[in-house]
Short mmCIF file of N, CA and C in Angstrom, two decimals:
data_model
loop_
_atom_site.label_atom_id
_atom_site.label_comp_id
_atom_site.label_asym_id
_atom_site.label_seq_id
_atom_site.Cartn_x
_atom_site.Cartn_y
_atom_site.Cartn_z
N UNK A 1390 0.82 -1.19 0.00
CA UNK A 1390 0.00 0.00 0.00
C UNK A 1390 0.87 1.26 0.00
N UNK A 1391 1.78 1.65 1.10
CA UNK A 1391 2.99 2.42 0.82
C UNK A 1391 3.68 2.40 -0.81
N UNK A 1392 4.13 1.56 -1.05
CA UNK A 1392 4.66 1.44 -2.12
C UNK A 1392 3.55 2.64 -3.57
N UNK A 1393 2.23 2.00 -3.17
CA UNK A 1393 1.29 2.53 -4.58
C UNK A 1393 1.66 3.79 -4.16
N UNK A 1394 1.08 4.25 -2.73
CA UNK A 1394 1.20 5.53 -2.74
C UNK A 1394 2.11 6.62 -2.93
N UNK A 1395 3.52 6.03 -2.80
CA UNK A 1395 4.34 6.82 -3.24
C UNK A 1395 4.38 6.77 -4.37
N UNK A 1396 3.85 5.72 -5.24
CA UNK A 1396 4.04 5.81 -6.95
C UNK A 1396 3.20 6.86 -7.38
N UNK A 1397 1.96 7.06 -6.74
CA UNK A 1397 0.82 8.19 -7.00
C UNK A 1397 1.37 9.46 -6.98
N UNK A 1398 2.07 9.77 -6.04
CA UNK A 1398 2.76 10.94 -5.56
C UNK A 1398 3.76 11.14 -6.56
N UNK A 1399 4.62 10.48 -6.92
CA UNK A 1399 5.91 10.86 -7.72
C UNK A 1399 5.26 10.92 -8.94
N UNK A 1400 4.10 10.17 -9.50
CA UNK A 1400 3.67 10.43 -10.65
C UNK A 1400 2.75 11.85 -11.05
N UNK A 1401 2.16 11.95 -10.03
CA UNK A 1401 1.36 13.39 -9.71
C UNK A 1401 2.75 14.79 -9.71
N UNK A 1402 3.65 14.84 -9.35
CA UNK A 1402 4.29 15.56 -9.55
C UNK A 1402 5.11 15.34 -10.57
N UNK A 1403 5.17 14.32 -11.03
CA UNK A 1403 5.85 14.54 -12.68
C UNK A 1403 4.99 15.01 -14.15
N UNK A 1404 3.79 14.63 -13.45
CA UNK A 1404 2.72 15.34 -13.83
C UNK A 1404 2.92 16.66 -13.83
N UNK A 1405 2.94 17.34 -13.22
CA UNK A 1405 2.80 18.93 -12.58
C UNK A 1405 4.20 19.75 -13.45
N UNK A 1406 5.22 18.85 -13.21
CA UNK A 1406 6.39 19.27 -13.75
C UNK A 1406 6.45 19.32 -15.18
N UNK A 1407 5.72 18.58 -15.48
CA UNK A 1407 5.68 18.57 -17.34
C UNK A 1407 4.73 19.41 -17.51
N UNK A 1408 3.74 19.82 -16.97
CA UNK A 1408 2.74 20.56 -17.25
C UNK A 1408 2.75 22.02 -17.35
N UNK A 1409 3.70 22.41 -16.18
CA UNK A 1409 4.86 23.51 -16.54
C UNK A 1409 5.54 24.28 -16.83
N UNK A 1410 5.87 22.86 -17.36
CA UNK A 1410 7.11 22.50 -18.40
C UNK A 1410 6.60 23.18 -19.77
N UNK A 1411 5.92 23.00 -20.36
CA UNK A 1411 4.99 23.00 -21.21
C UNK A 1411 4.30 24.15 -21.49
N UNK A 1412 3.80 24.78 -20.52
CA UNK A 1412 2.73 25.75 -20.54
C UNK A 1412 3.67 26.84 -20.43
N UNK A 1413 4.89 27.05 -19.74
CA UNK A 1413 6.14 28.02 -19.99
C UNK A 1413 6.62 28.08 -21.45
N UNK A 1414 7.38 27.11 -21.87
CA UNK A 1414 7.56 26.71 -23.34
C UNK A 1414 6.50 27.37 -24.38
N UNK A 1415 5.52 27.15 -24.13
CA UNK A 1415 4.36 27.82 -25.04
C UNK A 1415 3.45 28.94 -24.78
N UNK A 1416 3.77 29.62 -23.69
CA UNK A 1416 3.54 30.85 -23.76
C UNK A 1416 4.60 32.13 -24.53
N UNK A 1417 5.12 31.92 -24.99
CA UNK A 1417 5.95 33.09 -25.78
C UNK A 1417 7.22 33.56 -24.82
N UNK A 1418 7.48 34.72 -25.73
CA UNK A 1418 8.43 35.51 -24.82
C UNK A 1418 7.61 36.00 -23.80
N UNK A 1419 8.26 36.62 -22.74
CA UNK A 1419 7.52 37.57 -21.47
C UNK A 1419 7.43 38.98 -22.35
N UNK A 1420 6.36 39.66 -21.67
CA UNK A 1420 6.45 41.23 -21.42
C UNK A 1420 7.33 41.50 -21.74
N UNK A 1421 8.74 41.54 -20.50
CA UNK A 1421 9.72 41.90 -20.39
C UNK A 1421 10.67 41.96 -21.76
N UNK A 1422 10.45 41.00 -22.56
CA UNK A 1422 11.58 40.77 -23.55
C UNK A 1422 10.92 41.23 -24.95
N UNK A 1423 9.70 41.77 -24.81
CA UNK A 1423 8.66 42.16 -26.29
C UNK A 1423 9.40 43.73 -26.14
N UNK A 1424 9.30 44.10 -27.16
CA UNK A 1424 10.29 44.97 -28.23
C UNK A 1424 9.39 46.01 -28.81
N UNK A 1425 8.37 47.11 -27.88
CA UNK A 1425 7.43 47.98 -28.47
C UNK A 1425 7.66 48.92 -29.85
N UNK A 1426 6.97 48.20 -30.81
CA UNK A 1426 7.20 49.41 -31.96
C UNK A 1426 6.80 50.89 -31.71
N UNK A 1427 5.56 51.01 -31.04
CA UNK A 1427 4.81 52.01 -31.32
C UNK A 1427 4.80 52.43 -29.62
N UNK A 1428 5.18 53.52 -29.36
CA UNK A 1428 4.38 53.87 -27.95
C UNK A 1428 2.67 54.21 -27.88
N UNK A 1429 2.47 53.51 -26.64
CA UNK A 1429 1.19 54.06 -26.78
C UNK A 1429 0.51 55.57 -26.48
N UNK A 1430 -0.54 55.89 -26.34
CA UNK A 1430 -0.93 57.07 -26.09
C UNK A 1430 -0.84 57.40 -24.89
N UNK A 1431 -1.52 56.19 -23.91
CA UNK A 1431 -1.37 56.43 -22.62
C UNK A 1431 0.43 56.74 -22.36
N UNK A 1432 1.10 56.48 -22.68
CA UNK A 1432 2.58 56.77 -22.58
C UNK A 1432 2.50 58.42 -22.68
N UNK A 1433 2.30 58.52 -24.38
CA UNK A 1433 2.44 59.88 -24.42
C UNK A 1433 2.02 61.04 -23.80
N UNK A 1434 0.53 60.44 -23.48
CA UNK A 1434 0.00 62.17 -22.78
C UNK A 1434 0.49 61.57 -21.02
N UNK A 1435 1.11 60.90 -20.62
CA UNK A 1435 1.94 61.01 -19.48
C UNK A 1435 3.11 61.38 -19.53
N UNK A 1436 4.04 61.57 -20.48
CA UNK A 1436 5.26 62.14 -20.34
C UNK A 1436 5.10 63.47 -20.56
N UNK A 1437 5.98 64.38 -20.13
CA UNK A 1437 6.13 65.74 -20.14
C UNK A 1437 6.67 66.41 -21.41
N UNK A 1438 7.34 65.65 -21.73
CA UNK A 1438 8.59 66.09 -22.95
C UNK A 1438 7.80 65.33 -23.83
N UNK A 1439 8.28 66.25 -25.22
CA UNK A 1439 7.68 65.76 -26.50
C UNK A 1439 9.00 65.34 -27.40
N UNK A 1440 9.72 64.65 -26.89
CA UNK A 1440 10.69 63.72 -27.26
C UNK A 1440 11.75 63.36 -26.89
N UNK A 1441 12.64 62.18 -27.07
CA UNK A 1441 13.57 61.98 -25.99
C UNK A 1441 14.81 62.37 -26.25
N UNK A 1442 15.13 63.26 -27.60
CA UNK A 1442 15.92 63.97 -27.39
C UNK A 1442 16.07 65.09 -27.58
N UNK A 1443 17.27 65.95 -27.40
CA UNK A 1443 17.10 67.78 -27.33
C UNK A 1443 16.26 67.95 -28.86
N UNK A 1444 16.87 67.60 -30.12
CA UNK A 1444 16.46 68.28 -31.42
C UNK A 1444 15.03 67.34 -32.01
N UNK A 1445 14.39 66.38 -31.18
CA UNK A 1445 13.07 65.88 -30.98
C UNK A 1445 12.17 66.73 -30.27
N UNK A 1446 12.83 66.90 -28.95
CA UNK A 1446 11.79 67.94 -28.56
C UNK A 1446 11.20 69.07 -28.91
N UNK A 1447 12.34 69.53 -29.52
CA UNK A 1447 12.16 71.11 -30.41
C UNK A 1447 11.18 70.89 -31.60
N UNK A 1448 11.52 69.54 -32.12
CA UNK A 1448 10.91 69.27 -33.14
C UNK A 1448 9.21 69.38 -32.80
N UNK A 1449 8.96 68.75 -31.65
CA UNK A 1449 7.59 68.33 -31.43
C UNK A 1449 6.84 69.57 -30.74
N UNK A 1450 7.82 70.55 -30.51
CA UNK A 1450 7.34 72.07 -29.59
C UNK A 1450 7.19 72.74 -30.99
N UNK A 1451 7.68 72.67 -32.04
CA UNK A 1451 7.62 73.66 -33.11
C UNK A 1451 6.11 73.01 -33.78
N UNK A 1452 5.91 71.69 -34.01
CA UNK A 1452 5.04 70.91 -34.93
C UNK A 1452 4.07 71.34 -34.29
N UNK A 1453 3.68 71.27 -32.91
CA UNK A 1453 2.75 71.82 -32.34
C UNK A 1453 2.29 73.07 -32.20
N UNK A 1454 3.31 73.86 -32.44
CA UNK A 1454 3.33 75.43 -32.28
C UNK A 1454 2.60 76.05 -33.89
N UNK A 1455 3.06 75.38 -34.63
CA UNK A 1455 3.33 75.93 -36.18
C UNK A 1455 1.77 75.01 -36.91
N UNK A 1456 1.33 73.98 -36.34
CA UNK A 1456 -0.36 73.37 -36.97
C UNK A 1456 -0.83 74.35 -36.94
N UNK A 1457 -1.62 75.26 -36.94
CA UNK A 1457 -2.48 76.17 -36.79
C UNK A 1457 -3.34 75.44 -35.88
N UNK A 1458 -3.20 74.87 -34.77
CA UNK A 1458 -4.65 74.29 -34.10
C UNK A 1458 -4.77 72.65 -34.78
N UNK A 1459 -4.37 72.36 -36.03
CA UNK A 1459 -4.43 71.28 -36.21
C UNK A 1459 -3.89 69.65 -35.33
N UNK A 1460 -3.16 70.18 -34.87
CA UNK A 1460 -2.10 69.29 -33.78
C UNK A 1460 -2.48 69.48 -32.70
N UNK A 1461 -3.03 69.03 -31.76
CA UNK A 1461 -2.68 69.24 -30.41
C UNK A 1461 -1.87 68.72 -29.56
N UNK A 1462 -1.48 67.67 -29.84
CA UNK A 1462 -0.09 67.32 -29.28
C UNK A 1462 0.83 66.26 -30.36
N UNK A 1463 1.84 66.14 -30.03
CA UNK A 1463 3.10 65.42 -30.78
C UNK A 1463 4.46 65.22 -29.81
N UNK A 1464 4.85 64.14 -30.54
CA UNK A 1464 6.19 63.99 -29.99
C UNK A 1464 7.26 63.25 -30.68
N UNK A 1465 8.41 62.97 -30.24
CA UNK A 1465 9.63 62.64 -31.10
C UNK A 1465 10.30 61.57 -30.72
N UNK A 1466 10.42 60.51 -31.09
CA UNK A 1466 11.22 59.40 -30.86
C UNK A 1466 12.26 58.53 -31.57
N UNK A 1467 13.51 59.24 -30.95
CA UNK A 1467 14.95 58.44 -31.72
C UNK A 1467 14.98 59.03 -32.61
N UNK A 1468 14.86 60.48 -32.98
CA UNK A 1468 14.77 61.06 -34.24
C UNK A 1468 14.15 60.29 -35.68
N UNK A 1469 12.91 59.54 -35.47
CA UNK A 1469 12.85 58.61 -36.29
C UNK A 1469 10.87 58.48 -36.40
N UNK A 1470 10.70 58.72 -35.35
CA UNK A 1470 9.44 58.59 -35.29
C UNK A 1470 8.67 59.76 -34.48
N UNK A 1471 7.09 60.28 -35.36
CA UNK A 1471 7.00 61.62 -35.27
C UNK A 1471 5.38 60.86 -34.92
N UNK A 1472 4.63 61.47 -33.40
CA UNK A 1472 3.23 60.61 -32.88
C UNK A 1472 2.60 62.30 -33.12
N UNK A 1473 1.43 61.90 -33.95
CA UNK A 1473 1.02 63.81 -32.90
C UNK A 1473 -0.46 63.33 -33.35
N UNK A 1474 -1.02 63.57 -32.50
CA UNK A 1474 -2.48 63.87 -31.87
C UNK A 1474 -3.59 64.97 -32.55
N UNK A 1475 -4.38 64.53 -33.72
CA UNK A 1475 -5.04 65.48 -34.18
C UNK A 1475 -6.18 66.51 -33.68
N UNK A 1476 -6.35 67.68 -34.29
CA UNK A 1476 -7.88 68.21 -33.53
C UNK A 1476 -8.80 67.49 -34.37
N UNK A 1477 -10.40 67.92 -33.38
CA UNK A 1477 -11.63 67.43 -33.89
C UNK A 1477 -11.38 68.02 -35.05
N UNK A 1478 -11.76 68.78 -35.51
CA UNK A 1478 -12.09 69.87 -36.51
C UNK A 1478 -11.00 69.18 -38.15
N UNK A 1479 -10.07 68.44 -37.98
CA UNK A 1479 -9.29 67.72 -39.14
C UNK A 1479 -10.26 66.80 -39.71
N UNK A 1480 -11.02 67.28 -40.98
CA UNK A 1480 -11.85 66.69 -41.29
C UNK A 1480 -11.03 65.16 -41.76
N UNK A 1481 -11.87 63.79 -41.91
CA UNK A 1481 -10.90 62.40 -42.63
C UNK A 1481 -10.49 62.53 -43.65
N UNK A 1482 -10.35 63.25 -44.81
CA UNK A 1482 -9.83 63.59 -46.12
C UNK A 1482 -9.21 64.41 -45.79
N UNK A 1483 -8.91 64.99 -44.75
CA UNK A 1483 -7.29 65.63 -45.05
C UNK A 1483 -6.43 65.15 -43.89
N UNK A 1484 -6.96 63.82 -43.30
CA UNK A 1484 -5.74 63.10 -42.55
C UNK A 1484 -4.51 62.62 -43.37
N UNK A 1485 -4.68 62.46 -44.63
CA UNK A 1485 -4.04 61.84 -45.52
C UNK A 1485 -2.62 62.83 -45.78
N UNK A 1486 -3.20 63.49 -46.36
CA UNK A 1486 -2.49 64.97 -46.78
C UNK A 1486 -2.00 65.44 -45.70
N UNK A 1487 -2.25 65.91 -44.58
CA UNK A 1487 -1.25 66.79 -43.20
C UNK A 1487 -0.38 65.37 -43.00
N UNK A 1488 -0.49 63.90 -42.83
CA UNK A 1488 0.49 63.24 -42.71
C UNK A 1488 1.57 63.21 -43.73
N UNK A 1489 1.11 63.28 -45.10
CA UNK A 1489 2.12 63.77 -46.05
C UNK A 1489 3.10 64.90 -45.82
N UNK A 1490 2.07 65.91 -44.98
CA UNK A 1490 3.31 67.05 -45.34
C UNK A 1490 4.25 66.90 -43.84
N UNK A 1491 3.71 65.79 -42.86
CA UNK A 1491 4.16 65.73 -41.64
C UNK A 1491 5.48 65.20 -41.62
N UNK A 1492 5.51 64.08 -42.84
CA UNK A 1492 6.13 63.35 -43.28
C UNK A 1492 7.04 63.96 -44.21
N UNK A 1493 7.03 64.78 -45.07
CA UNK A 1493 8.31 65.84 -45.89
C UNK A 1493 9.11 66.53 -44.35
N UNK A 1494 8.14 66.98 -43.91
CA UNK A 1494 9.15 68.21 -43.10
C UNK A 1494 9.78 67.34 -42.00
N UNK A 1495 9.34 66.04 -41.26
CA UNK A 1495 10.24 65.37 -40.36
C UNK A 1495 11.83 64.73 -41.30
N UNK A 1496 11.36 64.32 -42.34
CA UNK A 1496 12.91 63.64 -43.16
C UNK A 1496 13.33 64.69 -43.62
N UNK A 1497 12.80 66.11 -43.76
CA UNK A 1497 14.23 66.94 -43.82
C UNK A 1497 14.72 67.83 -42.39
N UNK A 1498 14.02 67.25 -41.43
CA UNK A 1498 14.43 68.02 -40.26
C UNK A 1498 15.49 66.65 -39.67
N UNK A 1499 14.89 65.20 -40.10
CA UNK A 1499 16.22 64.43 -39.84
C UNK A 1499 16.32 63.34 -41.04
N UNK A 1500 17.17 64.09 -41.77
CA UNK A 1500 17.56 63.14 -43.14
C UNK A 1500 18.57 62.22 -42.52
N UNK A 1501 18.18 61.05 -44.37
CA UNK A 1501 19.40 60.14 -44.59
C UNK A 1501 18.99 58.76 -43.51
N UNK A 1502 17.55 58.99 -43.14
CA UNK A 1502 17.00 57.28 -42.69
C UNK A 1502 15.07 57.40 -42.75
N UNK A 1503 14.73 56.10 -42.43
CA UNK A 1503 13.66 55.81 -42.81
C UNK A 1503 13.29 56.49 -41.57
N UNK A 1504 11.69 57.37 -41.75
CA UNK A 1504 10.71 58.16 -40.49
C UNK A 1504 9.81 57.44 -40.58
N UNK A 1505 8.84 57.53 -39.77
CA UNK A 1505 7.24 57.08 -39.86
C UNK A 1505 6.80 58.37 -38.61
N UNK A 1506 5.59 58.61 -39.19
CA UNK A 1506 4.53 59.75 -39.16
C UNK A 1506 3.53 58.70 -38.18
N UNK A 1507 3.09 59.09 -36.96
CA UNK A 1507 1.81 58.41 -36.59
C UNK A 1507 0.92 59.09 -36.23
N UNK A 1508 -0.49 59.13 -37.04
CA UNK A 1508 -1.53 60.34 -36.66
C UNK A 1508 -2.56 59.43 -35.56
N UNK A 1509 -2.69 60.27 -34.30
CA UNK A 1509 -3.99 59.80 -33.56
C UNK A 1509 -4.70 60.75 -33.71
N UNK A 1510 -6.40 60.35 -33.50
CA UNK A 1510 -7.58 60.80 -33.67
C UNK A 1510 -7.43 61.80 -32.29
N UNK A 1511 -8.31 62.72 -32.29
CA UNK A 1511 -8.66 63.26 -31.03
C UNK A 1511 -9.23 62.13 -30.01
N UNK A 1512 -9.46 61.14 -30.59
CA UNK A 1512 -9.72 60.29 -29.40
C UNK A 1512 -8.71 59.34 -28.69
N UNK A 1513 -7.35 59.55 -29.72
CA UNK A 1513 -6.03 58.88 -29.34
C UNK A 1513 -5.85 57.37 -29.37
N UNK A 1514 -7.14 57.34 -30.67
CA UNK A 1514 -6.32 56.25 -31.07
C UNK A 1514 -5.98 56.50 -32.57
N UNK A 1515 -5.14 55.25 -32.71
CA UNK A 1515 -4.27 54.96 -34.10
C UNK A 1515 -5.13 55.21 -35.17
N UNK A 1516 -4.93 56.58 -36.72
CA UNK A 1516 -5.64 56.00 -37.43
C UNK A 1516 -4.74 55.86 -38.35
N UNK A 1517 -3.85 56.32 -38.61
CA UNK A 1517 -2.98 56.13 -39.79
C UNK A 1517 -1.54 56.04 -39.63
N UNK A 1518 -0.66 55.36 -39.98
CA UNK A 1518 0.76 55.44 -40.07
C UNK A 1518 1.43 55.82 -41.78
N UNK A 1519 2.22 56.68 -41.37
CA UNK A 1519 2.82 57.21 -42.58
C UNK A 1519 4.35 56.29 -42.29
N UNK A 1520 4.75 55.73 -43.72
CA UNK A 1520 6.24 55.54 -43.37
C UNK A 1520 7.27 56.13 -44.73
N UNK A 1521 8.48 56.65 -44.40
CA UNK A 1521 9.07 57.13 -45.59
C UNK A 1521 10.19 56.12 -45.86
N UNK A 1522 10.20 55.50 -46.94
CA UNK A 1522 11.80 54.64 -46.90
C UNK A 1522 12.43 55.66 -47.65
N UNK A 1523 13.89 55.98 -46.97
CA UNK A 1523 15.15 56.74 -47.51
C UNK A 1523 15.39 56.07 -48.76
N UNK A 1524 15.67 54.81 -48.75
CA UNK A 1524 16.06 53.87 -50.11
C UNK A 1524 15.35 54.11 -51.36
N UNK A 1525 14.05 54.39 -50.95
CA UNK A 1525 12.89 54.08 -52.33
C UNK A 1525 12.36 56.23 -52.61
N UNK A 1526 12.78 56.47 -51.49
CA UNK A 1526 11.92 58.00 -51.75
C UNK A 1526 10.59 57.82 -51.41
N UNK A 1527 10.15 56.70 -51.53
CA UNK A 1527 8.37 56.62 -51.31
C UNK A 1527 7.99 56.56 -49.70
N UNK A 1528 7.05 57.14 -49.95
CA UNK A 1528 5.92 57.00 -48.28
C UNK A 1528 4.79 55.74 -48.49
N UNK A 1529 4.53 55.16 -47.57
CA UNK A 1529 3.33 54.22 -47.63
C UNK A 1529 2.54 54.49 -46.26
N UNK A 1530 1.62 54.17 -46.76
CA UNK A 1530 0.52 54.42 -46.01
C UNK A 1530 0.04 53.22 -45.35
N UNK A 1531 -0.57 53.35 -44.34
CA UNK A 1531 -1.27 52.36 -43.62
C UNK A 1531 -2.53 52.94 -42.41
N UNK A 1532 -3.82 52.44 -43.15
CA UNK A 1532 -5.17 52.97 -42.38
C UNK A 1532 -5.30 52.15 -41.23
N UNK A 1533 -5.38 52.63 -40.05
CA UNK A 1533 -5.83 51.64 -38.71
C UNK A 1533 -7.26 52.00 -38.13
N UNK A 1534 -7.85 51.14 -38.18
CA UNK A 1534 -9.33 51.38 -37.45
C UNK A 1534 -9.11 51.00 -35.99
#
């Protein structure tokens, strides 16, 4: 009787150990080790600074300064990536177009690599990503609902 029961036991925890085993293995990477493309919004309207470095910030104090009202907020990341926050009043046919021109004036404020443009709605979320490849000259577009 001893005998079964310790077989129950060692088998029940080899059980447990493979199970684990297993369910670690196939859950992915952690949090910790995922690699954010995009900051989120909640990020942005919690940080103070509109980019993380000196000629980002300027960048994202001028973009904001110089929309006429169109922008209400923006910011700058790695000299590479340009987030800014539209007003109500930007009707959807000309989200297209202010990311175009968002997108000329960031690759000549930092030439000689690929930018991407990210427009949020006044409601802060994602609707469009602009990207410029240096290589090709071209911008592409991408609509997010």
């Amino acid at each position: 009787m001893n005998f079964l029961k310790q077989s129950r036991q060692f088998l029940t925890a080899l059980v447990l150990i493979l199970v684990l085993t297993i369910t670690t293995a196939c859950a992915g990477p952690s949090v910790a080790t995922q690699r954010p493309e995009v900051p989120s919004v909640g990020q942005i309207s919690t940080q103070l600074q509109r980019g993380n470095t000196s000629a980002g910030q300027k960048y994202g104090d001028w973009v904001v300064q110089t929309a006429k009202g169109l922008v209400k907020d923006a910011y700058v990341r790695d000299n590479n990536k340009l987030g800014v926050v539209i007003a109500p009043q930007v009707k959807p046919t000309e989200v297209r177009d202010l990311a175009r021109s968002l997108v000329q004036g960031f690759h000549n404020n930092f030439p000689n690599q690929d930018v991407s443009v990210l427009v949020y709605g006044p409601d802060k979320h994602l609707i469009l990503t602009a990207q410029y490849d240096h290589q090709s000259n071209q911008v592409q577009y991408q609509a997010n609902s």
